[in-house]
mmCIF file of C-alpha atoms in Angstrom:
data_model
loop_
_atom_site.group_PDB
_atom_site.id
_atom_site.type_symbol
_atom_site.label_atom_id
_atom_site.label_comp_id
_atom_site.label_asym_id
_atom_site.label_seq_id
_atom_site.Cartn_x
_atom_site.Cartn_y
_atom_site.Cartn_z
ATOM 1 C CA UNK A 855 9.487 2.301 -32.803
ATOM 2 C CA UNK A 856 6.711 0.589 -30.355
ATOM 3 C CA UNK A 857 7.271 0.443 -27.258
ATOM 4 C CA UNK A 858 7.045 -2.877 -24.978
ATOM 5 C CA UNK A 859 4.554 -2.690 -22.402
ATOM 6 C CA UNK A 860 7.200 -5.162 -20.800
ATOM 7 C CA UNK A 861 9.885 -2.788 -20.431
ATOM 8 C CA UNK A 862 9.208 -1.026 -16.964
ATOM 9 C CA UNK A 863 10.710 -0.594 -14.028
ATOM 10 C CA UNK A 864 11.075 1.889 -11.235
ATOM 11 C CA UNK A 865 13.592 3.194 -9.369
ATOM 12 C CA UNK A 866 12.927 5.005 -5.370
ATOM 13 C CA UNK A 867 14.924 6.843 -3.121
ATOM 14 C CA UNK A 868 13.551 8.320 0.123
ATOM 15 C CA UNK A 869 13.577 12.243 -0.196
ATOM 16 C CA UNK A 870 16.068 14.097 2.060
ATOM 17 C CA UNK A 871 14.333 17.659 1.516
ATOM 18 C CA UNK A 872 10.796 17.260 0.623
ATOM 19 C CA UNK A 873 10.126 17.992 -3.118
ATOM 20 C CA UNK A 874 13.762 18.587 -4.143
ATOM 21 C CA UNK A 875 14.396 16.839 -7.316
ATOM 22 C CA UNK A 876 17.892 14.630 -6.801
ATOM 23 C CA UNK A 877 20.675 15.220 -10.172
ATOM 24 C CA UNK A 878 21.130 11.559 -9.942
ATOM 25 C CA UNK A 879 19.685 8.053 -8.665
ATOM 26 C CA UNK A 880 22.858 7.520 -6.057
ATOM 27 C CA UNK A 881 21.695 5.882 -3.560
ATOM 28 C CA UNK A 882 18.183 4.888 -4.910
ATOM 29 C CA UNK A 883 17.110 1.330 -5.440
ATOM 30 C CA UNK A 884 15.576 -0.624 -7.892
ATOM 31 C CA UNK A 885 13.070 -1.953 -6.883
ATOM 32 C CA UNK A 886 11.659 -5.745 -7.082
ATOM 33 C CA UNK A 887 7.763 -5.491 -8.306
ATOM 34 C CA UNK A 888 5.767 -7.569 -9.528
ATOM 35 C CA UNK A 889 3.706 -4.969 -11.535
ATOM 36 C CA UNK A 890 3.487 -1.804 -12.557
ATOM 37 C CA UNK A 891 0.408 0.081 -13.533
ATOM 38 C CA UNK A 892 0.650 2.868 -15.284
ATOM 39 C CA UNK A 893 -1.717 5.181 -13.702
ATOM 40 C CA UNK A 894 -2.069 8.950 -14.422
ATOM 41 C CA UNK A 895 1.180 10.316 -15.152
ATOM 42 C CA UNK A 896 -0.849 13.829 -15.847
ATOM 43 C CA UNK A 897 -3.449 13.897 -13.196
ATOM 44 C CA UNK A 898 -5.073 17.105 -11.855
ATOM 45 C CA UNK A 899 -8.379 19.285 -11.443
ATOM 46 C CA UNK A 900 -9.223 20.368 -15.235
ATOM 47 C CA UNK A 901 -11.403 23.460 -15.704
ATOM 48 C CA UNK A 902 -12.912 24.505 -19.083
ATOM 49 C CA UNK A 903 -11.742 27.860 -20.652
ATOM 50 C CA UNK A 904 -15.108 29.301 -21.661
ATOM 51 C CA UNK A 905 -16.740 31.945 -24.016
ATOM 52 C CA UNK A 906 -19.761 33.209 -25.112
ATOM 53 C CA UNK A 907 -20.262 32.689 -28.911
ATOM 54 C CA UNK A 908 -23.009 32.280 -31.643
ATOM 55 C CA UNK A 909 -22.462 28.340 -31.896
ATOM 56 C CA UNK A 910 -22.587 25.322 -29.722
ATOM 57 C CA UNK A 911 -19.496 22.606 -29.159
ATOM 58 C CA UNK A 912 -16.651 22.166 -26.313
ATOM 59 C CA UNK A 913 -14.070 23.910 -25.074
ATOM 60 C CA UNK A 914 -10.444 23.896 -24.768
ATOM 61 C CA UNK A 915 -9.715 22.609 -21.353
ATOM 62 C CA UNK A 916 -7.177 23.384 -18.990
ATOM 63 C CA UNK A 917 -5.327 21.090 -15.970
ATOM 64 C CA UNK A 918 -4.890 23.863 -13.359
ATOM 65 C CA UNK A 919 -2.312 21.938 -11.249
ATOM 66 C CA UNK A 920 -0.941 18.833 -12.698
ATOM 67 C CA UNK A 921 0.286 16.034 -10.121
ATOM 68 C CA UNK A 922 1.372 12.662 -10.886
ATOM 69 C CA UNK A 923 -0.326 9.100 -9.763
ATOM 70 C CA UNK A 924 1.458 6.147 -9.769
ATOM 71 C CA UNK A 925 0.493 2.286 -9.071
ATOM 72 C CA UNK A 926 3.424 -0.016 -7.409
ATOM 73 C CA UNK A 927 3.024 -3.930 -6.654
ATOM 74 C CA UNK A 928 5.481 -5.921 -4.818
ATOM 75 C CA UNK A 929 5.708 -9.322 -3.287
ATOM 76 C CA UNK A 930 5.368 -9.643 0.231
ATOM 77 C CA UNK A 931 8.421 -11.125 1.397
ATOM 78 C CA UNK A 932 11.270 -9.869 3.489
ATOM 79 C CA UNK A 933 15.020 -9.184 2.935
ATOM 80 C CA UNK A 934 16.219 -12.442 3.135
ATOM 81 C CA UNK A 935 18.237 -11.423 6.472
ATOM 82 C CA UNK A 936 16.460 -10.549 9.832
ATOM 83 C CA UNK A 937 17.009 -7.050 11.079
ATOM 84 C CA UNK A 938 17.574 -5.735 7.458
ATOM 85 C CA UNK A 939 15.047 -3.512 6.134
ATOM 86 C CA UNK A 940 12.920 -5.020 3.058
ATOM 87 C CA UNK A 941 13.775 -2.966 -0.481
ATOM 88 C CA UNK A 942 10.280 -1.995 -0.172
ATOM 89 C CA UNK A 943 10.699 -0.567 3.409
ATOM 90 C CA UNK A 944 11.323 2.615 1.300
ATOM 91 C CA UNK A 945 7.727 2.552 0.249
ATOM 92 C CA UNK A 946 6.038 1.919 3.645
ATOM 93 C CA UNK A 947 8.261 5.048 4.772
ATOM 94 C CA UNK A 948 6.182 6.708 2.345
ATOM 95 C CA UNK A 949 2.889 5.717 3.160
ATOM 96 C CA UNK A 950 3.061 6.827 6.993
ATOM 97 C CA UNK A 951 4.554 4.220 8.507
ATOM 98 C CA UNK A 952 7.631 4.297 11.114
ATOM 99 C CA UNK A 953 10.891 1.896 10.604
ATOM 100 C CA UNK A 954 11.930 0.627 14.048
ATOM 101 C CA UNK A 955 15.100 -1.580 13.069
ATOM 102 C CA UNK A 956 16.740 -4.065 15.878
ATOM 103 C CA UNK A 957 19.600 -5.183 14.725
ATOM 104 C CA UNK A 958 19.768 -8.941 13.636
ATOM 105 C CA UNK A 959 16.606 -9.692 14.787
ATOM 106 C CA UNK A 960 13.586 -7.860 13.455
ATOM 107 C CA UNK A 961 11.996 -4.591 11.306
ATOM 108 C CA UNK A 962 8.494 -3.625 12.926
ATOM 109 C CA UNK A 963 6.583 -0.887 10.466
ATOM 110 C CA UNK A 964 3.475 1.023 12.241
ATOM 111 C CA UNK A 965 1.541 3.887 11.518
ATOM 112 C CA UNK A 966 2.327 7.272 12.177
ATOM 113 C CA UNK A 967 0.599 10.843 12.733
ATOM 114 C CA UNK A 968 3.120 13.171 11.976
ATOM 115 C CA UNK A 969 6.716 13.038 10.658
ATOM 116 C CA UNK A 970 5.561 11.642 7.460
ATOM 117 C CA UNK A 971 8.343 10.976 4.990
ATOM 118 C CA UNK A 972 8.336 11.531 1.153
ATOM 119 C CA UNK A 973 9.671 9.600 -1.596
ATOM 120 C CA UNK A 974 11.328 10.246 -5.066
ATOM 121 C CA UNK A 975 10.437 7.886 -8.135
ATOM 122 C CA UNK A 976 12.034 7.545 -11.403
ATOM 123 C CA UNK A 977 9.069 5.614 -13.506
ATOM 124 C CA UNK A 978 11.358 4.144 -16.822
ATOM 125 C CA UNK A 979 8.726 2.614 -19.901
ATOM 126 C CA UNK A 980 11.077 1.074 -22.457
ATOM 127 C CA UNK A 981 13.414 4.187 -22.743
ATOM 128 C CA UNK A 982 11.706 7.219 -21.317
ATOM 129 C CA UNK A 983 11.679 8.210 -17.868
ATOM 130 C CA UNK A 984 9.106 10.445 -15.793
ATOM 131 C CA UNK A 985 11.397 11.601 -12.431
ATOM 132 C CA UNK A 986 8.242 12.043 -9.751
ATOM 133 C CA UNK A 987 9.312 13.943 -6.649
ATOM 134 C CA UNK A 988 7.175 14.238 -3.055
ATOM 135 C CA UNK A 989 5.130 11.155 -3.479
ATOM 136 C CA UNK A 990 3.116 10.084 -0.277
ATOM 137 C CA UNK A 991 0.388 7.463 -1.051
ATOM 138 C CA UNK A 992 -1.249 4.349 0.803
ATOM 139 C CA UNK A 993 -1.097 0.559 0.830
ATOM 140 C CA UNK A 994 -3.061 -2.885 1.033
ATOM 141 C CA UNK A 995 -1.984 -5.880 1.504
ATOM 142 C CA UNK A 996 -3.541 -9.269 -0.079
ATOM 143 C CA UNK A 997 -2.721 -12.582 1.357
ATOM 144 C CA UNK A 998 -4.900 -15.161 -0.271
ATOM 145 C CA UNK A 999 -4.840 -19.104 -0.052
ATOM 146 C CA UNK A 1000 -2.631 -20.703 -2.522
ATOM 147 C CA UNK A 1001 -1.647 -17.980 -4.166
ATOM 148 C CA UNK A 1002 1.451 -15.551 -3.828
ATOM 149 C CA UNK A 1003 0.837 -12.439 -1.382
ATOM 150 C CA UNK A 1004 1.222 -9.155 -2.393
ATOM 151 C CA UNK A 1005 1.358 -5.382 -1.276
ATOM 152 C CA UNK A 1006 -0.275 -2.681 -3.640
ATOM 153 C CA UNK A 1007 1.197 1.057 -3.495
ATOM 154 C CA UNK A 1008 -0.675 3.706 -5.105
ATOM 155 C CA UNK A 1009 1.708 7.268 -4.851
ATOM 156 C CA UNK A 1010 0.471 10.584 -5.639
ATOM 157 C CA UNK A 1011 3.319 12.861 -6.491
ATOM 158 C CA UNK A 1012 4.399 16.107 -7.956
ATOM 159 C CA UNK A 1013 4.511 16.358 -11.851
ATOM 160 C CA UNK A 1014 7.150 16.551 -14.461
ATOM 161 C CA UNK A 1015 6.677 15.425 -17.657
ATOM 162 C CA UNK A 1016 8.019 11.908 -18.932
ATOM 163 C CA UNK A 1017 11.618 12.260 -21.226
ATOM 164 C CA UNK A 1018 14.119 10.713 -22.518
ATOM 165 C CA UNK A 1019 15.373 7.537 -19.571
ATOM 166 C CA UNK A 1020 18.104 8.786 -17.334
ATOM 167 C CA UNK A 1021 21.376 6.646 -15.942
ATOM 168 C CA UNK A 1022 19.805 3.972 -13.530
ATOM 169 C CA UNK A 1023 23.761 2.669 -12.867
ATOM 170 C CA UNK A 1024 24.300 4.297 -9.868
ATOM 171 C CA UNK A 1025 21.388 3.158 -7.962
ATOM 172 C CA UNK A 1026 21.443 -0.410 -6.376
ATOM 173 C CA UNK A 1027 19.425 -3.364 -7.105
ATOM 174 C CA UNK A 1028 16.937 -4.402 -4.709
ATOM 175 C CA UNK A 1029 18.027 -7.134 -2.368
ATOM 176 C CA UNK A 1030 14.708 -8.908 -1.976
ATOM 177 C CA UNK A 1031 14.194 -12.868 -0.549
ATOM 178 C CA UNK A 1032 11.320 -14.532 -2.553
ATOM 179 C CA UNK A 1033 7.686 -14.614 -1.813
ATOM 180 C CA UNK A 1034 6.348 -18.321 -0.395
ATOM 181 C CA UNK A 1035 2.889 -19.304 -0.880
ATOM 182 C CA UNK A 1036 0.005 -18.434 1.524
ATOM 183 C CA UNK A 1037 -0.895 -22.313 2.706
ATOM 184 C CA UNK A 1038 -1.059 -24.176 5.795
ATOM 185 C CA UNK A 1039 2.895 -24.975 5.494
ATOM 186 C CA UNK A 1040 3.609 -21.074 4.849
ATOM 187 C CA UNK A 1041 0.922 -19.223 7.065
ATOM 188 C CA UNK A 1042 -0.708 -19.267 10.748
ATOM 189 C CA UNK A 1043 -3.591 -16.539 11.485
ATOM 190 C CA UNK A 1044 -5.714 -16.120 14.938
ATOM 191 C CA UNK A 1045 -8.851 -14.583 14.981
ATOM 192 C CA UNK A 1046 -9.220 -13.518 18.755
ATOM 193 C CA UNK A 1047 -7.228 -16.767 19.763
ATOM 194 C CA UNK A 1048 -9.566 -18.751 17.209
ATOM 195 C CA UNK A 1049 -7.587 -20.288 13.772
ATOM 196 C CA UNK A 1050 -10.018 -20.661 11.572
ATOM 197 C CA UNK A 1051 -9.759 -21.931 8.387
ATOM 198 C CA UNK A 1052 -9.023 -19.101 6.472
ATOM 199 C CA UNK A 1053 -9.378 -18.554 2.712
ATOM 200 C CA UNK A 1054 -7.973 -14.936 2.766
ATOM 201 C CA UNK A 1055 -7.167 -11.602 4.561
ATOM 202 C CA UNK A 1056 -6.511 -8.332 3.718
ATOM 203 C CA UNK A 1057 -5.679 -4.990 4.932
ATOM 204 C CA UNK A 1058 -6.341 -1.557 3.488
ATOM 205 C CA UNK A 1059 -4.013 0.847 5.606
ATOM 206 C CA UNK A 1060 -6.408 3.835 4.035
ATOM 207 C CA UNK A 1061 -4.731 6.973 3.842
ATOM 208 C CA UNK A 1062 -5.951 10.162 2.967
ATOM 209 C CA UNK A 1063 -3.914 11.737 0.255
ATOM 210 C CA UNK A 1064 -4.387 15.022 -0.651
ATOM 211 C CA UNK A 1065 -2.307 16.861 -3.330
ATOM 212 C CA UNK A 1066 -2.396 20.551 -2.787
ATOM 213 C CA UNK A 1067 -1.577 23.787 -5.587
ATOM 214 C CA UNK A 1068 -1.568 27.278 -3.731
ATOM 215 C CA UNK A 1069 0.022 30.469 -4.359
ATOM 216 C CA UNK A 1070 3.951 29.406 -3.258
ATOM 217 C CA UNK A 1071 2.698 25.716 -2.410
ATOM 218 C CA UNK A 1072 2.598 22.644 -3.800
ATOM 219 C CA UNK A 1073 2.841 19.434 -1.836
ATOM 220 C CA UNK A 1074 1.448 16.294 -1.191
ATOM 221 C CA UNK A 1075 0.366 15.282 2.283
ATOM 222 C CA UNK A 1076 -1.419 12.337 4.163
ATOM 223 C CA UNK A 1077 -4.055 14.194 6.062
ATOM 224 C CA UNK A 1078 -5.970 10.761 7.507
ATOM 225 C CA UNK A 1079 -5.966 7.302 8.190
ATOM 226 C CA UNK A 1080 -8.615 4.771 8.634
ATOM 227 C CA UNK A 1081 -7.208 1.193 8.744
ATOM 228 C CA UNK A 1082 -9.929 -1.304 7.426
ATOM 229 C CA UNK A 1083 -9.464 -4.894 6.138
ATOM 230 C CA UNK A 1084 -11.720 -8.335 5.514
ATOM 231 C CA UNK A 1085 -11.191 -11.888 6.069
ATOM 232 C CA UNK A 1086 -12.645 -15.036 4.463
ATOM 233 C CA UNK A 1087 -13.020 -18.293 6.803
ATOM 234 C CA UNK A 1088 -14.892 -21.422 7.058
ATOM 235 C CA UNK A 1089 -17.880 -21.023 9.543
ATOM 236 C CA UNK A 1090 -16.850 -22.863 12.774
ATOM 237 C CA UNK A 1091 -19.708 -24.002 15.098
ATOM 238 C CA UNK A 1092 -21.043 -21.697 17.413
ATOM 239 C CA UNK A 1093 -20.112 -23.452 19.979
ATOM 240 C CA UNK A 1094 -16.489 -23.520 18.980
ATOM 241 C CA UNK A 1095 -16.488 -19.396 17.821
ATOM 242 C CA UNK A 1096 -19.283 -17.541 17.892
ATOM 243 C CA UNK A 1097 -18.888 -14.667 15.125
ATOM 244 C CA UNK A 1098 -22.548 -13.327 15.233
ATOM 245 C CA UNK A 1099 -21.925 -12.201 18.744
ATOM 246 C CA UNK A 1100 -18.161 -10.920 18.278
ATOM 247 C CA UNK A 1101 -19.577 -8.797 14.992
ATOM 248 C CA UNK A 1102 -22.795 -7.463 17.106
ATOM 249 C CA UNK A 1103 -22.439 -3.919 18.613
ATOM 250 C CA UNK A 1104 -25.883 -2.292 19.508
ATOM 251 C CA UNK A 1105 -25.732 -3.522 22.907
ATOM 252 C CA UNK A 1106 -24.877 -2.153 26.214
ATOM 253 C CA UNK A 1107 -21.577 -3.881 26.040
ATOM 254 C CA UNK A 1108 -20.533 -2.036 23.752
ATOM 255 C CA UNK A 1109 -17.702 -3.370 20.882
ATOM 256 C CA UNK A 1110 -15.766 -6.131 21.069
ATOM 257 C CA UNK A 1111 -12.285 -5.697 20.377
ATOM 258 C CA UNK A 1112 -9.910 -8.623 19.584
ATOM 259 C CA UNK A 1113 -6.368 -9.186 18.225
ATOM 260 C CA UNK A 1114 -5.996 -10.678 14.877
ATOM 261 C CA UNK A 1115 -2.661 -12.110 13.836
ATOM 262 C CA UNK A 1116 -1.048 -13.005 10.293
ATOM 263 C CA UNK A 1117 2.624 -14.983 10.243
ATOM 264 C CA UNK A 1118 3.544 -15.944 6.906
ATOM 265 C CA UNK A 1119 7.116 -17.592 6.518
ATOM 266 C CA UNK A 1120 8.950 -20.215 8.278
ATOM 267 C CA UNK A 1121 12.374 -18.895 7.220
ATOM 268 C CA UNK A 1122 14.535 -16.464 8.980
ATOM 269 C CA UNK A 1123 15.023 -13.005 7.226
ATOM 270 C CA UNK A 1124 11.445 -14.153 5.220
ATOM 271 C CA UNK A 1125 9.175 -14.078 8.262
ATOM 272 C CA UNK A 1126 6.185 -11.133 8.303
ATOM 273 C CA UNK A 1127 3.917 -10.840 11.094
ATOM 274 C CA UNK A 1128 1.343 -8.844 10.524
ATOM 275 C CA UNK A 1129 -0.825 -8.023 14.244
ATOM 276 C CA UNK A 1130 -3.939 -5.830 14.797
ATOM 277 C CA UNK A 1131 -3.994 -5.506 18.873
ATOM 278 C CA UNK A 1132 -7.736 -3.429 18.625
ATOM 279 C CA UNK A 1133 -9.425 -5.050 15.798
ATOM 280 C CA UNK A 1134 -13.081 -4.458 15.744
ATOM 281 C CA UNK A 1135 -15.669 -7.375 13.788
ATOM 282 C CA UNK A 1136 -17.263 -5.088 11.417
ATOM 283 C CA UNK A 1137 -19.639 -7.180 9.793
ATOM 284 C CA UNK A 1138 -20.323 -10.825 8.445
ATOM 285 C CA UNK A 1139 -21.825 -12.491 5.449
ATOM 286 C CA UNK A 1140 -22.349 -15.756 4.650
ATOM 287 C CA UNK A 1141 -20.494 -17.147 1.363
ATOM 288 C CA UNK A 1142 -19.850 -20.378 -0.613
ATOM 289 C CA UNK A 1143 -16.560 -21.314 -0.804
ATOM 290 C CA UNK A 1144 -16.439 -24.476 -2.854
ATOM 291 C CA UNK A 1145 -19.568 -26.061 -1.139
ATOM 292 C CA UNK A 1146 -18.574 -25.244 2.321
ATOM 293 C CA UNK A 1147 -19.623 -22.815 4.188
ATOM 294 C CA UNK A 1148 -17.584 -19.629 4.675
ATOM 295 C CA UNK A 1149 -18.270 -16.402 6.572
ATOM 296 C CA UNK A 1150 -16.555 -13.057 5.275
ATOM 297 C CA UNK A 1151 -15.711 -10.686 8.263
ATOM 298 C CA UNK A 1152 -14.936 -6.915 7.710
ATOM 299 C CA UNK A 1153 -12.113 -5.467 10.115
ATOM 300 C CA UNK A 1154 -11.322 -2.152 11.590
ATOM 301 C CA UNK A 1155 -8.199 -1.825 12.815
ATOM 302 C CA UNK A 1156 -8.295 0.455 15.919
ATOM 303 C CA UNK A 1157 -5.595 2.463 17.778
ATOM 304 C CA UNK A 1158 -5.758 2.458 21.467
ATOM 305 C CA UNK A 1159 -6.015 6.160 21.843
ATOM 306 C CA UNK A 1160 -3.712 8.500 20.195
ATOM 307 C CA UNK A 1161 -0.868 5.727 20.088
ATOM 308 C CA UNK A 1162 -0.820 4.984 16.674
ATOM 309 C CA UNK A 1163 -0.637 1.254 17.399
ATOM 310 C CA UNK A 1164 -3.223 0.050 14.722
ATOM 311 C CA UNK A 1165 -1.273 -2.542 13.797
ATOM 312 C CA UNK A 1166 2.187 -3.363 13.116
ATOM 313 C CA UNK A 1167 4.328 -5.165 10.360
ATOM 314 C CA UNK A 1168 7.000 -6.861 11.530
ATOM 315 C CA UNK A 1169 10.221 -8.538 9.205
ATOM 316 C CA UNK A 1170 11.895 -11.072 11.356
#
């Protein structure tokens, strides 16, 4: 029978012992996405098994430590509920990011150099199931004008191979408030105390993931991070903001830093601020954005230090 492309979902669970396969999906959540891409679900370094014979043509080739990649979308929204976790908090976990929860009141996510969590996947496709255990990956984030934002997850995990779909019924279904339009109702943004007219903004939290195969090891770890982003905006009047001198950095002043914010939501329980403290101007280039005039600006997102305060997410 064919199968429907349709017919996926995914189910995660935060790992309590890193690489230990759970016997069921208690406690795991389903999880509210917007798509799925299918990936590599046998990924891995392939070697050729060769030999010396009186004929040309390949060889039979051999993956010499099969891993598992994996491609998540959701919509960025919160819980519905300030102070409660969004489903996807799960994910962020997994990408290197700390939970700080204050009850009734707010969920900040930030960056983090050590402690790293892990994550366990079941990946269904209209009746078969591949159960991924140890995932880390990395995330961006997408907020564009007059569309519907979104955050991208892309996992790396440990392989199994895909069979026959397990019991989803004891995990939970994700409780998840709706996305809202990015728009002037929906959104405020500050570039260095300037809001510009902005078109978009992104945010790449760029992880380095690194699957590893050794004699008594296998594991998946997050070795670096190098937060980078871009922004589109109309081009203000020098007088007003002067980007060409925030972007320049050859001189004896050295960088300019400057916060950039990103608020989107007006509603309790569906309000994400996303805030760069350190953000450096990376570059600019003119664009035309129907007829007007718009500059895109390349961030960096900078800790101060060893602090790990490159930016922060907060659900409030």
């Amino acid at each position: 029978m064919a199968k429907k492309y349709r017919r996926r979902y995914v189910v995660a669970k935060i790992e309590s012992a890193y690489g230990v396969a759970s016997a069921d999906m208690t406690g795991a959540t389903v999880l509210e996405v917007v798509m799925l891409d299918g990936g590599n679900p046998y990924a891995g370094n392939t070697v050729d098994r060769e030999r010396m014979r009186d004929g040309l043509g390949a060889f039979e080739q051999v993956n010499t430590g099969p891993y598992v990649e994996r491609t998540i979308t959701v919509p960025y929204a919160g819980s519905g509920t300030a102070g409660t976790a969004p489903a996807y908090g799960i994910l962020l976990r997994a990408c290197g990011m700390s939970e700080d929860v204050v009850v009734d009141t707010s969920v900040t996510y930030q960056p983090a150099s050590e402690g790293h969590e892990s994550l366990e996947l079941w990946w269904f496709e209209d009746g078969q199931m591949q159960h991924i255990s140890g995932a880390r990956g990395s995330f961006t984030l997408s907020a564009d004008s007059q569309g519907l934002p979104s955050l991208e997850f892309s996992f790396t995990g440990l392989y199994k191979k895909t069979e026959a779909a397990g019991d989803a019924s004891g995990a939970d279904q994700a409780v998840q408030a709706k996305e809202v339009p990015v728009n002037k109702d929906n959104t405020v943004a500050e570039i260095g105390g300037h809001q510009a007219c902005m078109s978009s903004l992104s945010l790449d939290v760029g992880n380095q993931v690194e699957y590893r195969n050794l004699i008594n090891c296998e594991s998946v770890h997050i070795t670096d991070r190098q937060a980078t982003g871009s922004t589109n905006i109309e081009a203000p009047d020098l007088a007003t903001k002067d980007y060409f001198a925030a972007v320049e950095s050859h001189k004896a002043s050295g960088v300019t830093l400057v916060p950039v914010t990103l608020t989107h939501g007006k509603t309790a329980g569906n309000i994400i601020e996303l805030k760069g403290s350190n953000v450096q101007l990376s570059s600019i280039s003119p664009t035309d954005n129907q007829g007007i005039m718009h500059y895109d600006i390349g961030l960096r997102f900078l800790p101060d230090g060893g602090s790990d305060d490159d930016f922060t997410l907060t659900f409030k």
